[in-house]
Short mmCIF file of N, CA and C in Angstrom, two decimals:
data_model
loop_
_atom_site.label_atom_id
_atom_site.label_comp_id
_atom_site.label_asym_id
_atom_site.label_seq_id
_atom_site.Cartn_x
_atom_site.Cartn_y
_atom_site.Cartn_z
N TYR O 12 14.65 13.86 -6.86
CA TYR O 12 14.82 14.45 -8.20
C TYR O 12 13.44 14.85 -8.85
N ALA O 13 12.47 13.90 -8.64
CA ALA O 13 11.18 14.20 -9.19
C ALA O 13 10.58 15.43 -8.74
N THR O 14 10.69 15.72 -7.32
CA THR O 14 10.09 16.91 -6.83
C THR O 14 10.87 18.12 -7.32
N GLN O 15 12.17 17.99 -7.52
CA GLN O 15 12.88 19.14 -8.09
C GLN O 15 12.40 19.49 -9.53
N ILE O 16 12.04 18.48 -10.34
CA ILE O 16 11.50 18.71 -11.69
C ILE O 16 10.17 19.42 -11.60
N LEU O 17 9.39 18.97 -10.64
CA LEU O 17 8.09 19.64 -10.47
C LEU O 17 8.19 21.14 -9.98
N LYS O 18 9.02 21.32 -9.04
CA LYS O 18 9.25 22.63 -8.50
C LYS O 18 9.83 23.59 -9.58
N LYS O 19 10.80 23.09 -10.36
CA LYS O 19 11.46 23.95 -11.25
C LYS O 19 10.58 24.25 -12.52
N ASN O 20 9.81 23.28 -12.99
CA ASN O 20 9.18 23.40 -14.24
C ASN O 20 7.68 23.72 -14.09
N GLY O 21 7.12 23.71 -12.85
CA GLY O 21 5.68 23.89 -12.70
C GLY O 21 4.95 22.56 -12.84
N VAL O 22 3.57 22.64 -12.77
CA VAL O 22 2.93 21.42 -12.83
C VAL O 22 2.05 21.35 -14.09
N GLY O 23 2.06 20.18 -14.73
CA GLY O 23 1.13 19.93 -15.86
C GLY O 23 1.58 20.22 -17.24
N SER O 24 2.79 20.68 -17.44
CA SER O 24 3.21 21.01 -18.83
C SER O 24 3.69 19.82 -19.51
N LYS O 25 3.61 19.83 -20.83
CA LYS O 25 3.98 18.68 -21.62
C LYS O 25 5.59 18.42 -21.44
N GLU O 26 6.35 19.43 -21.48
CA GLU O 26 7.81 19.26 -21.29
C GLU O 26 8.10 18.65 -19.92
N LYS O 27 7.47 19.10 -18.92
CA LYS O 27 7.66 18.58 -17.49
C LYS O 27 7.25 17.11 -17.47
N ASN O 28 6.18 16.81 -18.01
CA ASN O 28 5.73 15.43 -17.95
C ASN O 28 6.62 14.51 -18.70
N LYS O 29 7.21 15.01 -19.80
CA LYS O 29 8.06 14.18 -20.63
C LYS O 29 9.27 13.85 -19.71
N ILE O 30 9.81 14.79 -18.96
CA ILE O 30 11.01 14.64 -18.08
C ILE O 30 10.62 13.67 -17.00
N LEU O 31 9.43 13.94 -16.38
CA LEU O 31 8.98 13.14 -15.27
C LEU O 31 8.73 11.70 -15.60
N TYR O 32 8.11 11.47 -16.77
CA TYR O 32 7.83 10.14 -17.22
C TYR O 32 9.07 9.33 -17.46
N ARG O 33 10.08 10.04 -18.12
CA ARG O 33 11.29 9.37 -18.40
C ARG O 33 12.02 9.00 -17.11
N PHE O 34 11.98 9.94 -16.19
CA PHE O 34 12.58 9.59 -14.86
C PHE O 34 11.83 8.32 -14.23
N LEU O 35 10.46 8.40 -14.25
CA LEU O 35 9.78 7.24 -13.73
C LEU O 35 10.16 5.90 -14.35
N ALA O 36 10.29 5.97 -15.65
CA ALA O 36 10.63 4.72 -16.39
C ALA O 36 12.07 4.22 -16.04
N ASP O 37 12.92 5.15 -15.84
CA ASP O 37 14.30 4.77 -15.57
C ASP O 37 14.46 4.37 -14.09
N LYS O 38 13.84 5.00 -13.17
CA LYS O 38 14.06 4.71 -11.77
C LYS O 38 13.11 3.67 -11.16
N SER O 39 11.81 3.69 -11.51
CA SER O 39 10.90 2.77 -10.88
C SER O 39 11.18 1.34 -11.19
N ILE O 40 11.84 1.03 -12.27
CA ILE O 40 12.28 -0.35 -12.63
C ILE O 40 13.15 -0.87 -11.46
N ASN O 41 13.92 -0.07 -10.77
CA ASN O 41 14.66 -0.55 -9.67
C ASN O 41 14.00 -0.84 -8.45
N TRP O 42 12.72 -0.35 -8.33
CA TRP O 42 11.90 -0.43 -7.12
C TRP O 42 11.12 -1.80 -7.14
N LEU O 43 11.19 -2.53 -8.32
CA LEU O 43 10.36 -3.74 -8.39
C LEU O 43 11.24 -5.01 -8.56
N ARG O 44 10.71 -6.09 -8.14
CA ARG O 44 11.36 -7.32 -8.42
C ARG O 44 10.93 -7.78 -9.88
N ALA O 45 11.58 -8.79 -10.48
CA ALA O 45 11.18 -9.21 -11.75
C ALA O 45 9.72 -9.82 -11.57
N GLY O 46 8.83 -9.43 -12.50
CA GLY O 46 7.44 -9.82 -12.35
C GLY O 46 6.57 -8.77 -11.70
N GLY O 47 7.19 -7.83 -11.11
CA GLY O 47 6.50 -6.71 -10.32
C GLY O 47 5.79 -5.77 -11.33
N LYS O 48 4.67 -5.24 -10.90
CA LYS O 48 3.84 -4.36 -11.74
C LYS O 48 3.84 -2.99 -11.16
N ALA O 49 3.74 -2.08 -12.20
CA ALA O 49 3.62 -0.60 -11.83
C ALA O 49 2.33 -0.09 -12.52
N ILE O 50 1.58 0.75 -11.83
CA ILE O 50 0.35 1.19 -12.46
C ILE O 50 0.38 2.72 -12.53
N PHE O 51 0.12 3.26 -13.57
CA PHE O 51 0.12 4.75 -13.80
C PHE O 51 -1.25 5.18 -14.43
N ILE O 52 -1.73 6.40 -13.97
CA ILE O 52 -2.86 6.97 -14.63
C ILE O 52 -2.46 8.32 -15.21
N THR O 53 -2.87 8.66 -16.39
CA THR O 53 -2.46 9.90 -17.00
C THR O 53 -3.50 10.26 -18.25
N ASN O 54 -3.41 11.51 -18.58
CA ASN O 54 -4.02 11.91 -19.77
C ASN O 54 -3.07 12.17 -20.88
N SER O 55 -1.71 12.12 -20.57
CA SER O 55 -0.64 12.22 -21.44
C SER O 55 -0.25 10.75 -21.98
N LYS O 56 -1.13 10.15 -22.64
CA LYS O 56 -0.94 8.71 -23.01
C LYS O 56 0.31 8.50 -23.89
N SER O 57 0.44 9.27 -24.94
CA SER O 57 1.67 8.92 -25.85
C SER O 57 2.98 9.31 -25.13
N LEU O 58 2.98 10.33 -24.31
CA LEU O 58 4.22 10.72 -23.55
C LEU O 58 4.64 9.51 -22.65
N LEU O 59 3.65 8.94 -21.90
CA LEU O 59 4.01 7.88 -20.99
C LEU O 59 4.48 6.62 -21.84
N LYS O 60 3.72 6.27 -22.83
CA LYS O 60 4.08 5.14 -23.56
C LYS O 60 5.52 5.37 -24.18
N ASN O 61 5.76 6.41 -24.78
CA ASN O 61 7.10 6.78 -25.39
C ASN O 61 8.22 6.67 -24.30
N ALA O 62 8.03 7.14 -23.08
CA ALA O 62 9.04 7.10 -22.02
C ALA O 62 9.38 5.75 -21.64
N PHE O 63 8.33 4.89 -21.54
CA PHE O 63 8.60 3.53 -21.14
C PHE O 63 9.07 2.70 -22.25
N ALA O 64 8.91 3.06 -23.44
CA ALA O 64 9.42 2.21 -24.60
C ALA O 64 10.92 2.22 -24.66
N PHE O 65 11.57 3.15 -24.07
CA PHE O 65 13.00 3.27 -24.18
C PHE O 65 13.68 2.23 -23.28
N ASN O 66 12.92 1.66 -22.39
CA ASN O 66 13.53 0.73 -21.38
C ASN O 66 13.04 -0.68 -21.72
N PRO O 67 13.75 -1.60 -22.28
CA PRO O 67 13.35 -2.90 -22.69
C PRO O 67 12.92 -3.84 -21.57
N ARG O 68 13.26 -3.38 -20.30
CA ARG O 68 12.89 -4.17 -19.19
C ARG O 68 11.35 -4.01 -18.73
N TRP O 69 10.70 -3.14 -19.33
CA TRP O 69 9.31 -2.81 -19.09
C TRP O 69 8.45 -3.44 -20.15
N GLN O 70 7.32 -4.23 -19.81
CA GLN O 70 6.40 -4.73 -20.71
C GLN O 70 5.05 -4.08 -20.39
N LEU O 71 4.42 -3.51 -21.48
CA LEU O 71 3.08 -2.92 -21.17
C LEU O 71 2.08 -4.15 -21.21
N LEU O 72 1.43 -4.33 -20.09
CA LEU O 72 0.42 -5.41 -20.03
C LEU O 72 -0.90 -4.95 -20.49
N GLU O 73 -1.33 -3.72 -20.07
CA GLU O 73 -2.66 -3.27 -20.36
C GLU O 73 -2.68 -1.76 -20.38
N GLN O 74 -3.60 -1.27 -21.24
CA GLN O 74 -3.87 0.17 -21.20
C GLN O 74 -5.40 0.31 -21.25
N LEU O 75 -5.91 0.80 -20.16
CA LEU O 75 -7.42 0.87 -20.03
C LEU O 75 -7.87 2.38 -20.01
N PRO O 76 -8.78 2.67 -20.88
CA PRO O 76 -9.27 4.01 -20.99
C PRO O 76 -10.29 4.18 -19.83
N VAL O 77 -10.23 5.35 -19.23
CA VAL O 77 -11.17 5.68 -18.20
C VAL O 77 -11.63 7.21 -18.32
N GLN O 78 -12.75 7.60 -17.83
CA GLN O 78 -13.12 8.95 -17.80
C GLN O 78 -13.40 9.36 -16.45
N VAL O 79 -12.73 10.44 -16.03
CA VAL O 79 -12.87 11.00 -14.65
C VAL O 79 -13.23 12.47 -14.80
N ARG O 80 -14.47 12.79 -14.30
CA ARG O 80 -14.86 14.23 -14.38
C ARG O 80 -14.55 14.90 -15.73
N GLY O 81 -14.93 14.09 -16.79
CA GLY O 81 -14.87 14.73 -18.11
C GLY O 81 -13.56 14.56 -18.73
N LEU O 82 -12.54 14.10 -18.06
CA LEU O 82 -11.18 13.92 -18.62
C LEU O 82 -11.08 12.47 -19.20
N ASN O 83 -10.53 12.38 -20.41
CA ASN O 83 -10.24 11.06 -20.99
C ASN O 83 -8.89 10.62 -20.55
N LEU O 84 -8.79 9.73 -19.59
CA LEU O 84 -7.53 9.34 -19.05
C LEU O 84 -7.23 7.85 -19.53
N ALA O 85 -6.08 7.37 -19.10
CA ALA O 85 -5.73 5.94 -19.32
C ALA O 85 -4.96 5.47 -18.13
N ILE O 86 -5.26 4.23 -17.78
CA ILE O 86 -4.52 3.45 -16.84
C ILE O 86 -3.57 2.56 -17.50
N PHE O 87 -2.26 2.71 -17.18
CA PHE O 87 -1.30 1.89 -17.77
C PHE O 87 -0.77 0.85 -16.80
N ILE O 88 -0.71 -0.48 -17.12
CA ILE O 88 -0.20 -1.45 -16.21
C ILE O 88 1.08 -1.99 -16.88
N TYR O 89 2.18 -1.74 -16.32
CA TYR O 89 3.51 -2.20 -16.78
C TYR O 89 4.08 -3.35 -15.89
N GLN O 90 4.83 -4.24 -16.41
CA GLN O 90 5.45 -5.34 -15.65
C GLN O 90 6.95 -5.34 -15.97
N LYS O 91 7.64 -5.50 -14.82
CA LYS O 91 9.08 -5.61 -15.12
C LYS O 91 9.47 -7.04 -15.47
N ILE O 92 10.15 -7.15 -16.54
CA ILE O 92 10.49 -8.38 -17.15
C ILE O 92 12.00 -8.86 -16.86
N ASP O 93 12.24 -10.05 -16.73
CA ASP O 93 13.62 -10.52 -16.52
C ASP O 93 14.46 -10.30 -17.87
N THR O 94 15.66 -9.78 -17.71
CA THR O 94 16.54 -9.57 -18.88
C THR O 94 17.75 -10.47 -18.73
#
């Protein structure tokens, strides 16, 4: 499904990232055990945070600012919590 989103909508658009991040938040929770961690890097910080905020099974552990080749990015570390 994620590759279909990318092929259909192109790469790098705000709308595409919104759909992709929501997909990641909904699906990647099933790939981890309770206590498992997922790490994402992006420059669309608010889009990623908003997508993951909709699922109460995710806890944001840390948001780390990084700069790569002049881009102001952030590394997000989320943990799957028991519900």
